[in-house]
Amino acid sequence: MASHLPRPQDVTSKILSTMDEATSKTLTASLASEWIKELDESLRDTKEQIHDRIQSSFPEFQRQLETSVSVQTRLRTLTSQVDSLDRSLADLIPSVIDALQTHSTLAQTTLNAQIRHQALRHISHCRDAFTSLTTLVQNGDLPEAVGACKEMERLLEDAPEAVKRAQVCADLQRRFQASKARIEEQLGDAYSRCVLVNQLELSIAPSAQVRQSNRTLSLPDILSSLSPTSLNNHLSTLRRDVTSYYIHGLLTQPMAVEQDEVKLTFFPSPPTTSLQTRIKNLSQTIHFLHTHFFVHLPVEVSFSKSLCTPISSSLLTNLLIPNLSSSFGALPEFMELLKLAQEFEEECVVRLLSGDDRPIKSWADGVGGHYERQRRERILDMCRGMILHTGGWAETVKVQVQSQAPPEPAVVLVQEEEPGNDDADAGDAWDLDESLDDSTETDAEPQIKVDDSSWGFDESEPDTAIDDNWGFDDDTETNGHDEPVPEETNGHDDETNWDDPWNDPPSSAPAPPSPPEIKSPKAATRLEKLANKGKKSLDASSSSPMHSPSLTESPNVNNTSSTTTSLRVNVNPPPKAKEEKETYLVSSRTNDILSLVKETMRESREFAESPLASTLVSSSSSSTAGSTLNLTCASILDLYRALYPVLQLNSDSIENGGPIKFSNDCAYLAGEIGELLVSGSELGSGPEAVNKRLRECVAALKVLSDSWFEDAIETHRQQIDTIITSLTLSPSGSSYPSSFSHTTSQDRYDQCETALSLVLKYIRSLSKLYKPPTGILTKTRYYTALGSVTNTALTRVITEILELGDITEEESHRLGELCRIFGALEGLFVEDPEQPSFIVAYVPSWLKFSYLGELLEASLADITYLFSEGALVDFDVEELARLVRALFADTPLRASTIAKIMSGHPGSGGSS
């Protein structure tokens, strides 16, 4: 029945529940009688049910009853029998146990007797073996004793466990080890007396007598009797001594060898002994060792083969490589030595010592490359020593280079004069109210004598028109004639428009008489002279990109007394001057490096063309003979470019021209190597790969030269820029809006004057340092450098002045005076006092700066006139307009002038 179902209700439970509910008050005799009655009825009902159930299955009940009775009977019988067996076993077990104990005691006694017998028998064998071993050792029979030791060791290893733990076995083991050590000691002593090795003697006896016995042992018996450990120790010591004394020693020192029957004796020889003798001595020693020692070694020992690597390595390291020829002339002798070394390797290392490798033959196959690489290393070490040695760099030498004339302009402006007008207009064309002497005295610029013929103008007829950017009219005036008036051949020029600012007569004719004074209104005085000077100073051979304008007649000059100007273009280039040699300074050590390059290339050619080249270079090699030496030339230049800037220029400052000297050295090397690379020269006939590499070095040297030159000039320009920038700071620490502002103050003016004087002094110092022939640079590079530095100073001054927003009259005069400080710079670009200055060719802003100094003190009429004539093309219209606004008050005249300026330069077609 499931546990969750309620239990069935029976009479007993019901009665018990009722009895439990009864109390002392409700419990009565009648109630108890009822309970008894109910129980009796319940018992009676139960009996009836049992009886009915039995009766319903009586046969089955009868069978089960009989079975139960049978089981009970059998249980009683079995119990009785078990009890009987228990009583019998209780009497048998003690007897069995006693029998078993007796048997166990007898078995243990038997086992102990057997073990004792085996132990005693084994100990007896060990005693007999040890006695025999002791006898052999005492008699000096060491080889037989070694065999007895092995038998003794086997007996000790196979000893029963009981014997191993016995004290007698430990004592026997101790005595055996002592005998074994004595055997090893005697064998080692016999080996030491057979094999004697020292620096001056090698002795190998065929036998040795055992000490304290009459037995003599042969060397093979000694070697075969030694234990593997002891033999390896002796052979390791022998290998060390043979390597040190006879391999390295014989190959590094000159020695003489004498051989007896069983001994080699070594004696020091004079240093002049041939190197081949060293190989022969080593060969003799190896043969001696092989005959007297190596053949007696046990078969399983590979001692001789272990000497192959030390011999080959020492032969290469101590003899062949150090004595590899450092010059081509000594190579044949070295080749004989190398041939002998290869024969030695084949005979001794391969055949006698059973070596597998042939490192000497492999090295010999590439000996040409080894020679070239070693020679390359020595050459580069020599070059490195030249560069690191500072003494040669301080010394300089002068070298010559072809003069590098600046490029000629595409066209040359030539002014053609009309005949008969020299007397009328040879003087100052614009200072009409003053005499010639007065105009000359009032010229603010220094007067320099000029030879008109020095300009190099060609007098041929033009066939090309001039661009009108400079204010030239498209139609050339011909003074009323249909064709231009032919030029006079007497050398006189019309000075009407191309006035000579220095008022010097032409060299081909006497000076013309002074023109008569003409009292006429004038539009400009000094400015007209400056304009003419600027236009006249453009040399036909100048490389300057600027072309000064050519002024036509002034509109205020009497037309009846003026002449016309004819402009022509010279299509033929001016006659070339005779090519000149320019000199400059280079370090004397640079010549040494160049000589080293030439010598290296000469050596490489000799090596490549020599009959030995085919034997020195392996056929399987990918490189050709002399290729490594050829490439060494480029490596020399690379090493110079890498080391010199780092190690040398640290001590050379910009003030003493260190970077410029290095630039000259690089340019000199590039030029010389470039000349050698031309076809047919010593270097030009080399392999194309080498020439290509050298051309790369030449290009790198040129780039290095140009970069260092430009960096040095840039440093000078920055120094000048720093000086001018310092003008923005006042002594009190405050700042000015511009470097040239507030010049009305005397202190401020003095500050500006001092700074510009310092710039002038700095430029003059550069001129003294770089100017040829005593300076560092060539003439061409000197004027280029000086012009660049000068142009920086002028450009900065121009920029600072044009940025001023308001310039008073007093400031304009003072600024003009400051500008005239730089007028002395023109003298730095004069080589001959009889020749004009060529500053315009190298200082592009010179004309602009010169005009600026005059414009600061000019009137509006002067500025308008110069602008109309195209004299101010160097200025942007914005710059001119800004300058006019700063100089003049706001008036209608100023406004019209600015409007005219902003309309663009004459002939430009609009605002520029």
mmCIF file with all atom_site columns, C-alpha atoms in Angstrom, residues 246-254 274-280 282 310-326 333-342 360 363-364:
data_model
loop_
_atom_site.group_PDB
_atom_site.id
_atom_site.type_symbol
_atom_site.label_atom_id
_atom_site.label_alt_id
_atom_site.label_comp_id
_atom_site.label_asym_id
_atom_site.label_entity_id
_atom_site.label_seq_id
_atom_site.pdbx_PDB_ins_code
_atom_site.Cartn_x
_atom_site.Cartn_y
_atom_site.Cartn_z
_atom_site.occupancy
_atom_site.B_iso_or_equiv
_atom_site.pdbx_formal_charge
_atom_site.auth_seq_id
_atom_site.auth_comp_id
_atom_site.auth_asym_id
_atom_site.auth_atom_id
_atom_site.pdbx_PDB_model_num
ATOM 1  C CA . TYR A 1 246 ? 104.911 21.415 -33.119 1.00 0.00 ? 246 TYR A CA 1
ATOM 2  C CA . ILE A 1 247 ? 101.932 22.727 -35.066 1.00 0.00 ? 247 ILE A CA 1
ATOM 3  C CA . HIS A 1 248 ? 101.703 26.361 -33.941 1.00 0.00 ? 248 HIS A CA 1
ATOM 4  C CA . GLY A 1 249 ? 105.376 26.512 -32.933 1.00 0.00 ? 249 GLY A CA 1
ATOM 5  C CA . LEU A 1 250 ? 106.822 25.186 -36.178 1.00 0.00 ? 250 LEU A CA 1
ATOM 6  C CA . LEU A 1 251 ? 104.489 27.356 -38.302 1.00 0.00 ? 251 LEU A CA 1
ATOM 7  C CA . THR A 1 252 ? 105.130 30.583 -36.409 1.00 0.00 ? 252 THR A CA 1
ATOM 8  C CA . GLN A 1 253 ? 108.867 30.325 -35.684 1.00 0.00 ? 253 GLN A CA 1
ATOM 9  C CA . PRO A 1 254 ? 111.827 29.403 -37.856 1.00 0.00 ? 254 PRO A CA 1
ATOM 10 C CA . SER A 1 274 ? 112.326 30.194 -45.972 1.00 0.00 ? 274 SER A CA 1
ATOM 11 C CA . LEU A 1 275 ? 108.680 29.813 -45.067 1.00 0.00 ? 275 LEU A CA 1
ATOM 12 C CA . GLN A 1 276 ? 108.577 26.555 -46.997 1.00 0.00 ? 276 GLN A CA 1
ATOM 13 C CA . THR A 1 277 ? 110.925 25.088 -44.413 1.00 0.00 ? 277 THR A CA 1
ATOM 14 C CA . ARG A 1 278 ? 108.219 25.471 -41.784 1.00 0.00 ? 278 ARG A CA 1
ATOM 15 C CA . ILE A 1 279 ? 105.827 23.305 -43.763 1.00 0.00 ? 279 ILE A CA 1
ATOM 16 C CA . LYS A 1 280 ? 108.576 20.723 -44.343 1.00 0.00 ? 280 LYS A CA 1
ATOM 17 C CA . LEU A 1 282 ? 105.718 20.092 -39.780 1.00 0.00 ? 282 LEU A CA 1
ATOM 18 C CA . PRO A 1 310 ? 94.218  22.180 -35.709 1.00 0.00 ? 310 PRO A CA 1
ATOM 19 C CA . ILE A 1 311 ? 96.799  21.564 -38.435 1.00 0.00 ? 311 ILE A CA 1
ATOM 20 C CA . SER A 1 312 ? 94.705  23.075 -41.237 1.00 0.00 ? 312 SER A CA 1
ATOM 21 C CA . SER A 1 313 ? 93.554  25.975 -39.102 1.00 0.00 ? 313 SER A CA 1
ATOM 22 C CA . SER A 1 314 ? 97.059  26.783 -37.883 1.00 0.00 ? 314 SER A CA 1
ATOM 23 C CA . LEU A 1 315 ? 98.498  26.494 -41.372 1.00 0.00 ? 315 LEU A CA 1
ATOM 24 C CA . LEU A 1 316 ? 95.987  29.044 -42.604 1.00 0.00 ? 316 LEU A CA 1
ATOM 25 C CA . THR A 1 317 ? 95.985  31.331 -39.584 1.00 0.00 ? 317 THR A CA 1
ATOM 26 C CA . ASN A 1 318 ? 99.690  31.338 -38.709 1.00 0.00 ? 318 ASN A CA 1
ATOM 27 C CA . LEU A 1 319 ? 101.388 30.905 -42.072 1.00 0.00 ? 319 LEU A CA 1
ATOM 28 C CA . LEU A 1 320 ? 99.357  31.435 -45.201 1.00 0.00 ? 320 LEU A CA 1
ATOM 29 C CA . ILE A 1 321 ? 97.040  34.310 -44.283 1.00 0.00 ? 321 ILE A CA 1
ATOM 30 C CA . PRO A 1 322 ? 99.638  36.440 -42.416 1.00 0.00 ? 322 PRO A CA 1
ATOM 31 C CA . ASN A 1 323 ? 102.169 35.935 -45.208 1.00 0.00 ? 323 ASN A CA 1
ATOM 32 C CA . LEU A 1 324 ? 99.730  36.548 -48.031 1.00 0.00 ? 324 LEU A CA 1
ATOM 33 C CA . SER A 1 325 ? 101.533 38.981 -50.300 1.00 0.00 ? 325 SER A CA 1
ATOM 34 C CA . SER A 1 326 ? 100.811 42.619 -49.705 1.00 0.00 ? 326 SER A CA 1
ATOM 35 C CA . GLU A 1 333 ? 106.879 33.350 -54.223 1.00 0.00 ? 333 GLU A CA 1
ATOM 36 C CA . PHE A 1 334 ? 103.712 33.041 -52.163 1.00 0.00 ? 334 PHE A CA 1
ATOM 37 C CA . MET A 1 335 ? 102.166 30.789 -54.809 1.00 0.00 ? 335 MET A CA 1
ATOM 38 C CA . GLU A 1 336 ? 105.095 28.365 -54.373 1.00 0.00 ? 336 GLU A CA 1
ATOM 39 C CA . LEU A 1 337 ? 104.430 28.339 -50.646 1.00 0.00 ? 337 LEU A CA 1
ATOM 40 C CA . LEU A 1 338 ? 100.710 27.762 -51.249 1.00 0.00 ? 338 LEU A CA 1
ATOM 41 C CA . LYS A 1 339 ? 101.441 24.877 -53.625 1.00 0.00 ? 339 LYS A CA 1
ATOM 42 C CA . LEU A 1 340 ? 103.622 23.223 -50.973 1.00 0.00 ? 340 LEU A CA 1
ATOM 43 C CA . ALA A 1 341 ? 100.852 23.705 -48.389 1.00 0.00 ? 341 ALA A CA 1
ATOM 44 C CA . GLN A 1 342 ? 98.357  21.953 -50.657 1.00 0.00 ? 342 GLN A CA 1
ATOM 45 C CA . ILE A 1 360 ? 93.588  24.686 -47.503 1.00 0.00 ? 360 ILE A CA 1
ATOM 46 C CA . TRP A 1 363 ? 91.153  28.595 -49.497 1.00 0.00 ? 363 TRP A CA 1
ATOM 47 C CA . ALA A 1 364 ? 93.730  28.281 -52.269 1.00 0.00 ? 364 ALA A CA 1
#
